[in-house]
Amino acid sequence: MKQYDPLQFWNFLRFGPGNVTYACPGLKTLSVYCRGERAQMERLLEPLPFELADDRFVVSVADFGNNSGRTYFDAAIILPIRYGEHVGGTYYFEYEDKHTTVAGGRELWGYPKHFARIEMEETETGMRGRTSLYDDVMFEIAVDFDPSVSREAWADLQLFPHYQVRAVPQVNGPGFQSFDIISRNTVKDYKLTERKVGRGSVSLGATIAAGDERLRVVEVLGAEYSIGDFASTPENGVPTVVASLV
């Protein structure tokens, strides 16, 4: 049998190891902040080991076009959660437009990424974003810039650190070989350079659902478009294991 170094397998997977770090100067993010129906949001979290921490959530589209390494778009719905003494956010619905970043994010760190087409563009009054795959539209969001809009309705919403479940299924059984809750806090290294606020709008598709019920938006609190320097550093971007349930 030939001598084989398992680290060579990264070249086959076409994404890097779990301690990979990267940066994206000038990251562009469109975020719409919403208030949901608490009981429905709690049903969303039933398959996860988390508890709902707030009835507000965010729908976002981000342009990693300046990213070191692979460039991509990311789109997500992030819920505020609690795990014991830990409070932050979990990516519940997430999409990216590169197969390698989808696979890497899921396998390395437990982000629930799926492939989709993601767009973000300027409008006459602000910005708009759209996430879709063929005829299936996951969501559409937009902001109409209005400096009179206050961030007070969502500025205190705690969505960091991120807490995700990284579960590895058993090869020949009904359960999981490992089941870890991991934490990651890239906001500590983020440097905001520009922010515009305004009135937000959101339309959620049928796949954004709790069971058979489409996720309901009780109120759109507002929106913001931000530009800033993102970094996933060894100190804060590489996840740590908070708990192992298997």
PDB file of C-alpha atoms in Angstrom:
ATOM      1  CA  MET A   1       0.000   0.000   0.000  1.00  0.00           C
ATOM      2  CA  LYS A   2       1.324   3.457  -0.882  1.00  0.00           C
ATOM      3  CA  GLN A   3       2.178   5.984   1.783  1.00  0.00           C
ATOM      4  CA  TYR A   4      -0.721   8.414   2.020  1.00  0.00           C
ATOM      5  CA  ASP A   5      -1.037  11.712   3.881  1.00  0.00           C
ATOM      6  CA  PRO A   6      -4.734  12.347   4.723  1.00  0.00           C
ATOM      7  CA  LEU A   7      -4.134  16.103   4.506  1.00  0.00           C
ATOM      8  CA  GLN A   8      -3.933  15.646   0.732  1.00  0.00           C
ATOM      9  CA  PHE A   9      -7.678  15.070   0.797  1.00  0.00           C
ATOM     10  CA  TRP A  10      -8.257  18.832   1.150  1.00  0.00           C
ATOM     11  CA  ASN A  11      -7.141  19.178  -2.459  1.00  0.00           C
ATOM     12  CA  PHE A  12      -9.856  16.743  -3.478  1.00  0.00           C
ATOM     13  CA  LEU A  13     -12.566  18.525  -1.455  1.00  0.00           C
ATOM     14  CA  ARG A  14     -11.529  21.887  -2.947  1.00  0.00           C
ATOM     15  CA  PHE A  15     -11.992  23.832   0.274  1.00  0.00           C
ATOM     16  CA  GLY A  16      -9.672  24.489   3.187  1.00  0.00           C
ATOM     17  CA  PRO A  17      -9.407  23.079   6.710  1.00  0.00           C
ATOM     18  CA  GLY A  18     -11.354  24.257   9.755  1.00  0.00           C
ATOM     19  CA  ASN A  19      -8.685  26.696  10.900  1.00  0.00           C
ATOM     20  CA  VAL A  20      -8.648  28.597   7.594  1.00  0.00           C
ATOM     21  CA  THR A  21      -8.774  32.397   7.960  1.00  0.00           C
ATOM     22  CA  TYR A  22      -9.682  35.020   5.376  1.00  0.00           C
ATOM     23  CA  ALA A  23     -10.711  38.648   4.936  1.00  0.00           C
ATOM     24  CA  CYS A  24     -13.110  40.709   2.868  1.00  0.00           C
ATOM     25  CA  PRO A  25     -12.425  44.453   2.857  1.00  0.00           C
ATOM     26  CA  GLY A  26     -15.417  46.472   1.736  1.00  0.00           C
ATOM     27  CA  LEU A  27     -17.982  43.784   2.524  1.00  0.00           C
ATOM     28  CA  LYS A  28     -21.427  45.029   1.426  1.00  0.00           C
ATOM     29  CA  THR A  29     -24.444  43.868   3.450  1.00  0.00           C
ATOM     30  CA  LEU A  30     -28.155  44.600   3.114  1.00  0.00           C
ATOM     31  CA  SER A  31     -30.095  43.724   6.283  1.00  0.00           C
ATOM     32  CA  VAL A  32     -33.830  43.952   6.939  1.00  0.00           C
ATOM     33  CA  TYR A  33     -34.894  43.651  10.569  1.00  0.00           C
ATOM     34  CA  CYS A  34     -38.244  42.028  11.317  1.00  0.00           C
ATOM     35  CA  ARG A  35     -40.471  41.064  14.192  1.00  0.00           C
ATOM     36  CA  GLY A  36     -41.884  37.569  13.939  1.00  0.00           C
ATOM     37  CA  GLU A  37     -44.530  35.531  15.697  1.00  0.00           C
ATOM     38  CA  ARG A  38     -42.864  34.130  18.815  1.00  0.00           C
ATOM     39  CA  ALA A  39     -44.765  30.827  18.900  1.00  0.00           C
ATOM     40  CA  GLN A  40     -43.950  30.120  15.259  1.00  0.00           C
ATOM     41  CA  MET A  41     -40.281  31.019  15.746  1.00  0.00           C
ATOM     42  CA  GLU A  42     -40.141  28.633  18.714  1.00  0.00           C
ATOM     43  CA  ARG A  43     -41.499  25.871  16.467  1.00  0.00           C
ATOM     44  CA  LEU A  44     -38.709  26.643  14.007  1.00  0.00           C
ATOM     45  CA  LEU A  45     -36.165  25.949  16.724  1.00  0.00           C
ATOM     46  CA  GLU A  46     -37.676  22.648  17.896  1.00  0.00           C
ATOM     47  CA  PRO A  47     -35.168  20.521  15.889  1.00  0.00           C
ATOM     48  CA  LEU A  48     -32.247  22.436  17.429  1.00  0.00           C
ATOM     49  CA  PRO A  49     -30.837  22.447  20.995  1.00  0.00           C
ATOM     50  CA  PHE A  50     -31.439  26.214  21.247  1.00  0.00           C
ATOM     51  CA  GLU A  51     -34.120  28.392  22.840  1.00  0.00           C
ATOM     52  CA  LEU A  52     -35.540  31.542  21.274  1.00  0.00           C
ATOM     53  CA  ALA A  53     -34.033  34.674  22.828  1.00  0.00           C
ATOM     54  CA  ASP A  54     -36.070  37.373  21.030  1.00  0.00           C
ATOM     55  CA  ASP A  55     -38.961  37.678  18.588  1.00  0.00           C
ATOM     56  CA  ARG A  56     -36.899  39.834  16.215  1.00  0.00           C
ATOM     57  CA  PHE A  57     -34.781  38.428  13.407  1.00  0.00           C
ATOM     58  CA  VAL A  58     -32.816  39.613  10.396  1.00  0.00           C
ATOM     59  CA  VAL A  59     -32.948  38.776   6.683  1.00  0.00           C
ATOM     60  CA  SER A  60     -29.742  39.658   4.859  1.00  0.00           C
ATOM     61  CA  VAL A  61     -27.774  39.524   1.631  1.00  0.00           C
ATOM     62  CA  ALA A  62     -24.005  40.036   1.652  1.00  0.00           C
ATOM     63  CA  ASP A  63     -21.551  40.582  -1.199  1.00  0.00           C
ATOM     64  CA  PHE A  64     -18.161  38.954  -0.538  1.00  0.00           C
ATOM     65  CA  GLY A  65     -16.842  40.138  -3.892  1.00  0.00           C
ATOM     66  CA  ASN A  66     -13.581  41.368  -2.332  1.00  0.00           C
ATOM     67  CA  ASN A  67     -12.991  38.180  -0.375  1.00  0.00           C
ATOM     68  CA  SER A  68      -9.518  36.705  -0.236  1.00  0.00           C
ATOM     69  CA  GLY A  69      -9.648  33.361  -1.995  1.00  0.00           C
ATOM     70  CA  ARG A  70     -13.096  32.559  -3.376  1.00  0.00           C
ATOM     71  CA  THR A  71     -15.633  35.333  -3.908  1.00  0.00           C
ATOM     72  CA  TYR A  72     -19.326  34.700  -3.321  1.00  0.00           C
ATOM     73  CA  PHE A  73     -22.713  36.048  -2.257  1.00  0.00           C
ATOM     74  CA  ASP A  74     -24.320  34.983   1.004  1.00  0.00           C
ATOM     75  CA  ALA A  75     -27.997  35.245   1.965  1.00  0.00           C
ATOM     76  CA  ALA A  76     -29.451  34.306   5.317  1.00  0.00           C
ATOM     77  CA  ILE A  77     -32.127  34.486   7.965  1.00  0.00           C
ATOM     78  CA  ILE A  78     -30.558  34.678  11.425  1.00  0.00           C
ATOM     79  CA  LEU A  79     -32.515  33.982  14.604  1.00  0.00           C
ATOM     80  CA  PRO A  80     -31.571  35.171  18.110  1.00  0.00           C
ATOM     81  CA  ILE A  81     -31.027  32.159  20.373  1.00  0.00           C
ATOM     82  CA  ARG A  82     -29.909  31.069  23.815  1.00  0.00           C
ATOM     83  CA  TYR A  83     -27.986  27.944  24.788  1.00  0.00           C
ATOM     84  CA  GLY A  84     -27.584  27.840  28.547  1.00  0.00           C
ATOM     85  CA  GLU A  85     -25.594  30.920  29.448  1.00  0.00           C
ATOM     86  CA  HIS A  86     -24.688  31.592  25.805  1.00  0.00           C
ATOM     87  CA  VAL A  87     -26.705  34.185  23.839  1.00  0.00           C
ATOM     88  CA  GLY A  88     -26.224  35.068  20.172  1.00  0.00           C
ATOM     89  CA  GLY A  89     -27.563  34.176  16.741  1.00  0.00           C
ATOM     90  CA  THR A  90     -27.950  31.057  14.649  1.00  0.00           C
ATOM     91  CA  TYR A  91     -28.061  30.927  10.856  1.00  0.00           C
ATOM     92  CA  TYR A  92     -31.297  29.053  10.252  1.00  0.00           C
ATOM     93  CA  PHE A  93     -31.818  29.555   6.514  1.00  0.00           C
ATOM     94  CA  GLU A  94     -28.652  30.241   4.530  1.00  0.00           C
ATOM     95  CA  TYR A  95     -27.692  30.270   0.862  1.00  0.00           C
ATOM     96  CA  GLU A  96     -24.537  30.867  -1.150  1.00  0.00           C
ATOM     97  CA  ASP A  97     -23.814  30.898  -4.862  1.00  0.00           C
ATOM     98  CA  LYS A  98     -20.637  28.780  -4.980  1.00  0.00           C
ATOM     99  CA  HIS A  99     -20.700  25.002  -4.493  1.00  0.00           C
ATOM    100  CA  THR A 100     -17.357  24.989  -2.682  1.00  0.00           C
ATOM    101  CA  THR A 101     -18.398  27.598  -0.120  1.00  0.00           C
ATOM    102  CA  VAL A 102     -21.681  25.765   0.460  1.00  0.00           C
ATOM    103  CA  ALA A 103     -19.881  22.482   1.127  1.00  0.00           C
ATOM    104  CA  GLY A 104     -17.107  24.089   3.157  1.00  0.00           C
ATOM    105  CA  GLY A 105     -19.425  26.057   5.416  1.00  0.00           C
ATOM    106  CA  ARG A 106     -21.630  23.051   6.141  1.00  0.00           C
ATOM    107  CA  GLU A 107     -18.922  20.459   6.683  1.00  0.00           C
ATOM    108  CA  LEU A 108     -16.430  22.612   8.564  1.00  0.00           C
ATOM    109  CA  TRP A 109     -18.604  24.717  10.823  1.00  0.00           C
ATOM    110  CA  GLY A 110     -22.215  23.561  10.614  1.00  0.00           C
ATOM    111  CA  TYR A 111     -23.711  26.493   8.722  1.00  0.00           C
ATOM    112  CA  PRO A 112     -26.920  25.247   7.016  1.00  0.00           C
ATOM    113  CA  LYS A 113     -25.911  26.435   3.556  1.00  0.00           C
ATOM    114  CA  HIS A 114     -27.724  25.572   0.337  1.00  0.00           C
ATOM    115  CA  PHE A 115     -26.961  26.647  -3.192  1.00  0.00           C
ATOM    116  CA  ALA A 116     -28.939  29.515  -4.743  1.00  0.00           C
ATOM    117  CA  ARG A 117     -28.653  32.440  -7.100  1.00  0.00           C
ATOM    118  CA  ILE A 118     -28.177  35.641  -5.105  1.00  0.00           C
ATOM    119  CA  GLU A 119     -28.423  39.205  -6.380  1.00  0.00           C
ATOM    120  CA  MET A 120     -27.927  42.625  -4.824  1.00  0.00           C
ATOM    121  CA  GLU A 121     -28.238  45.870  -6.723  1.00  0.00           C
ATOM    122  CA  GLU A 122     -28.875  49.573  -6.363  1.00  0.00           C
ATOM    123  CA  THR A 123     -32.327  51.025  -6.990  1.00  0.00           C
ATOM    124  CA  GLU A 124     -33.416  54.625  -7.486  1.00  0.00           C
ATOM    125  CA  THR A 125     -34.108  54.940  -3.755  1.00  0.00           C
ATOM    126  CA  GLY A 126     -31.877  52.365  -2.093  1.00  0.00           C
ATOM    127  CA  MET A 127     -30.849  48.725  -2.486  1.00  0.00           C
ATOM    128  CA  ARG A 128     -32.572  45.437  -3.194  1.00  0.00           C
ATOM    129  CA  GLY A 129     -31.584  41.786  -2.800  1.00  0.00           C
ATOM    130  CA  ARG A 130     -33.027  38.542  -4.132  1.00  0.00           C
ATOM    131  CA  THR A 131     -32.343  34.871  -3.406  1.00  0.00           C
ATOM    132  CA  SER A 132     -33.741  32.225  -5.764  1.00  0.00           C
ATOM    133  CA  LEU A 133     -33.129  28.925  -7.519  1.00  0.00           C
ATOM    134  CA  TYR A 134     -34.956  28.349 -10.794  1.00  0.00           C
ATOM    135  CA  ASP A 135     -38.610  29.264 -10.069  1.00  0.00           C
ATOM    136  CA  ASP A 136     -38.226  29.045  -6.303  1.00  0.00           C
ATOM    137  CA  VAL A 137     -37.783  32.465  -4.685  1.00  0.00           C
ATOM    138  CA  MET A 138     -36.534  32.129  -1.116  1.00  0.00           C
ATOM    139  CA  PHE A 139     -36.814  35.805  -0.303  1.00  0.00           C
ATOM    140  CA  GLU A 140     -36.629  39.339  -1.632  1.00  0.00           C
ATOM    141  CA  ILE A 141     -35.581  42.292   0.508  1.00  0.00           C
ATOM    142  CA  ALA A 142     -35.095  46.008  -0.051  1.00  0.00           C
ATOM    143  CA  VAL A 143     -34.295  49.271   1.684  1.00  0.00           C
ATOM    144  CA  ASP A 144     -35.453  52.756   0.776  1.00  0.00           C
ATOM    145  CA  PHE A 145     -32.899  55.071   2.331  1.00  0.00           C
ATOM    146  CA  ASP A 146     -34.394  57.456   4.859  1.00  0.00           C
ATOM    147  CA  PRO A 147     -32.124  59.142   7.416  1.00  0.00           C
ATOM    148  CA  SER A 148     -35.113  59.843   9.664  1.00  0.00           C
ATOM    149  CA  VAL A 149     -35.441  56.114  10.406  1.00  0.00           C
ATOM    150  CA  SER A 150     -34.004  55.231  13.805  1.00  0.00           C
ATOM    151  CA  ARG A 151     -31.937  52.090  14.464  1.00  0.00           C
ATOM    152  CA  GLU A 152     -33.309  51.998  17.999  1.00  0.00           C
ATOM    153  CA  ALA A 153     -35.864  49.307  17.113  1.00  0.00           C
ATOM    154  CA  TRP A 154     -33.123  46.748  16.344  1.00  0.00           C
ATOM    155  CA  ALA A 155     -29.765  48.136  17.496  1.00  0.00           C
ATOM    156  CA  ASP A 156     -29.849  46.074  20.707  1.00  0.00           C
ATOM    157  CA  LEU A 157     -30.630  42.777  18.943  1.00  0.00           C
ATOM    158  CA  GLN A 158     -27.850  40.319  19.854  1.00  0.00           C
ATOM    159  CA  LEU A 159     -26.941  38.096  16.903  1.00  0.00           C
ATOM    160  CA  PHE A 160     -23.283  37.449  17.770  1.00  0.00           C
ATOM    161  CA  PRO A 161     -21.546  35.191  18.539  1.00  0.00           C
ATOM    162  CA  HIS A 162     -22.908  32.693  16.038  1.00  0.00           C
ATOM    163  CA  TYR A 163     -23.874  29.299  17.451  1.00  0.00           C
ATOM    164  CA  GLN A 164     -24.216  26.452  14.966  1.00  0.00           C
ATOM    165  CA  VAL A 165     -24.634  22.694  15.237  1.00  0.00           C
ATOM    166  CA  ARG A 166     -21.953  20.649  13.484  1.00  0.00           C
ATOM    167  CA  ALA A 167     -23.343  17.113  13.348  1.00  0.00           C
ATOM    168  CA  VAL A 168     -21.658  14.203  11.554  1.00  0.00           C
ATOM    169  CA  PRO A 169     -24.108  11.359  10.795  1.00  0.00           C
ATOM    170  CA  GLN A 170     -23.244   7.756  11.514  1.00  0.00           C
ATOM    171  CA  VAL A 171     -22.234   5.846   8.414  1.00  0.00           C
ATOM    172  CA  ASN A 172     -24.327   2.795   9.291  1.00  0.00           C
ATOM    173  CA  GLY A 173     -26.712   3.887  12.025  1.00  0.00           C
ATOM    174  CA  PRO A 174     -29.675   6.146  12.799  1.00  0.00           C
ATOM    175  CA  GLY A 175     -27.823   8.743  14.856  1.00  0.00           C
ATOM    176  CA  PHE A 176     -24.753  10.917  14.810  1.00  0.00           C
ATOM    177  CA  GLN A 177     -21.077  10.122  15.103  1.00  0.00           C
ATOM    178  CA  SER A 178     -20.516  13.569  16.621  1.00  0.00           C
ATOM    179  CA  PHE A 179     -22.816  16.443  17.565  1.00  0.00           C
ATOM    180  CA  ASP A 180     -21.046  19.663  18.524  1.00  0.00           C
ATOM    181  CA  ILE A 181     -22.320  23.155  19.234  1.00  0.00           C
ATOM    182  CA  ILE A 182     -19.731  25.605  17.998  1.00  0.00           C
ATOM    183  CA  SER A 183     -19.251  29.325  18.534  1.00  0.00           C
ATOM    184  CA  ARG A 184     -17.744  31.950  16.224  1.00  0.00           C
ATOM    185  CA  ASN A 185     -17.623  35.730  16.699  1.00  0.00           C
ATOM    186  CA  THR A 186     -16.297  37.574  13.637  1.00  0.00           C
ATOM    187  CA  VAL A 187     -17.983  40.834  14.705  1.00  0.00           C
ATOM    188  CA  LYS A 188     -15.015  41.456  17.025  1.00  0.00           C
ATOM    189  CA  ASP A 189     -12.789  42.074  14.000  1.00  0.00           C
ATOM    190  CA  TYR A 190     -15.350  43.862  11.805  1.00  0.00           C
ATOM    191  CA  LYS A 191     -14.670  47.547  11.062  1.00  0.00           C
ATOM    192  CA  LEU A 192     -17.680  49.517   9.820  1.00  0.00           C
ATOM    193  CA  THR A 193     -16.877  52.193   7.240  1.00  0.00           C
ATOM    194  CA  GLU A 194     -20.351  53.241   6.008  1.00  0.00           C
ATOM    195  CA  ARG A 195     -23.958  52.710   7.035  1.00  0.00           C
ATOM    196  CA  LYS A 196     -27.242  53.923   5.556  1.00  0.00           C
ATOM    197  CA  VAL A 197     -30.600  53.228   7.202  1.00  0.00           C
ATOM    198  CA  GLY A 198     -34.107  53.316   5.847  1.00  0.00           C
ATOM    199  CA  ARG A 199     -37.497  51.734   5.468  1.00  0.00           C
ATOM    200  CA  GLY A 200     -37.288  48.021   4.770  1.00  0.00           C
ATOM    201  CA  SER A 201     -39.438  45.538   2.894  1.00  0.00           C
ATOM    202  CA  VAL A 202     -39.308  41.753   2.794  1.00  0.00           C
ATOM    203  CA  SER A 203     -41.121  38.984   0.924  1.00  0.00           C
ATOM    204  CA  LEU A 204     -40.530  35.406   2.085  1.00  0.00           C
ATOM    205  CA  GLY A 205     -41.086  32.414  -0.170  1.00  0.00           C
ATOM    206  CA  ALA A 206     -42.796  29.118   0.601  1.00  0.00           C
ATOM    207  CA  THR A 207     -39.541  27.349   1.505  1.00  0.00           C
ATOM    208  CA  ILE A 208     -38.966  29.778   4.388  1.00  0.00           C
ATOM    209  CA  ALA A 209     -41.330  27.922   6.668  1.00  0.00           C
ATOM    210  CA  ALA A 210     -41.929  26.331  10.040  1.00  0.00           C
ATOM    211  CA  GLY A 211     -43.319  22.972   8.985  1.00  0.00           C
ATOM    212  CA  ASP A 212     -46.096  23.716   6.506  1.00  0.00           C
ATOM    213  CA  GLU A 213     -46.460  27.338   7.616  1.00  0.00           C
ATOM    214  CA  ARG A 214     -44.615  30.080   5.794  1.00  0.00           C
ATOM    215  CA  LEU A 215     -42.606  32.202   8.232  1.00  0.00           C
ATOM    216  CA  ARG A 216     -44.680  35.228   9.118  1.00  0.00           C
ATOM    217  CA  VAL A 217     -43.390  38.775   9.420  1.00  0.00           C
ATOM    218  CA  VAL A 218     -45.495  40.640  11.976  1.00  0.00           C
ATOM    219  CA  GLU A 219     -43.636  43.912  11.484  1.00  0.00           C
ATOM    220  CA  VAL A 220     -40.730  45.228   9.442  1.00  0.00           C
ATOM    221  CA  LEU A 221     -38.711  47.342  11.858  1.00  0.00           C
ATOM    222  CA  GLY A 222     -36.372  48.879   9.302  1.00  0.00           C
ATOM    223  CA  ALA A 223     -33.299  48.176   7.243  1.00  0.00           C
ATOM    224  CA  GLU A 224     -29.697  49.138   6.791  1.00  0.00           C
ATOM    225  CA  TYR A 225     -27.048  48.892   4.121  1.00  0.00           C
ATOM    226  CA  SER A 226     -23.552  48.680   5.502  1.00  0.00           C
ATOM    227  CA  ILE A 227     -20.018  48.553   4.123  1.00  0.00           C
ATOM    228  CA  GLY A 228     -17.182  47.393   6.303  1.00  0.00           C
ATOM    229  CA  ASP A 229     -13.981  45.394   6.522  1.00  0.00           C
ATOM    230  CA  PHE A 230     -14.675  41.788   7.477  1.00  0.00           C
ATOM    231  CA  ALA A 231     -12.051  39.396   8.791  1.00  0.00           C
ATOM    232  CA  SER A 232     -12.138  35.805   9.974  1.00  0.00           C
ATOM    233  CA  THR A 233      -9.121  35.756  12.266  1.00  0.00           C
ATOM    234  CA  PRO A 234      -7.455  32.935  14.227  1.00  0.00           C
ATOM    235  CA  GLU A 235      -8.671  34.547  17.453  1.00  0.00           C
ATOM    236  CA  ASN A 236     -12.346  35.045  16.570  1.00  0.00           C
ATOM    237  CA  GLY A 237     -13.062  33.519  13.161  1.00  0.00           C
ATOM    238  CA  VAL A 238     -11.929  29.973  13.929  1.00  0.00           C
ATOM    239  CA  PRO A 239     -14.788  28.324  15.866  1.00  0.00           C
ATOM    240  CA  THR A 240     -14.567  26.819  19.306  1.00  0.00           C
ATOM    241  CA  VAL A 241     -16.621  23.898  20.614  1.00  0.00           C
ATOM    242  CA  VAL A 242     -19.075  25.010  23.298  1.00  0.00           C
ATOM    243  CA  ALA A 243     -20.600  21.577  23.947  1.00  0.00           C
ATOM    244  CA  SER A 244     -20.582  18.038  22.583  1.00  0.00           C
ATOM    245  CA  LEU A 245     -23.919  16.248  22.860  1.00  0.00           C
ATOM    246  CA  VAL A 246     -22.711  12.924  21.418  1.00  0.00           C
TER     247      VAL A 246
END
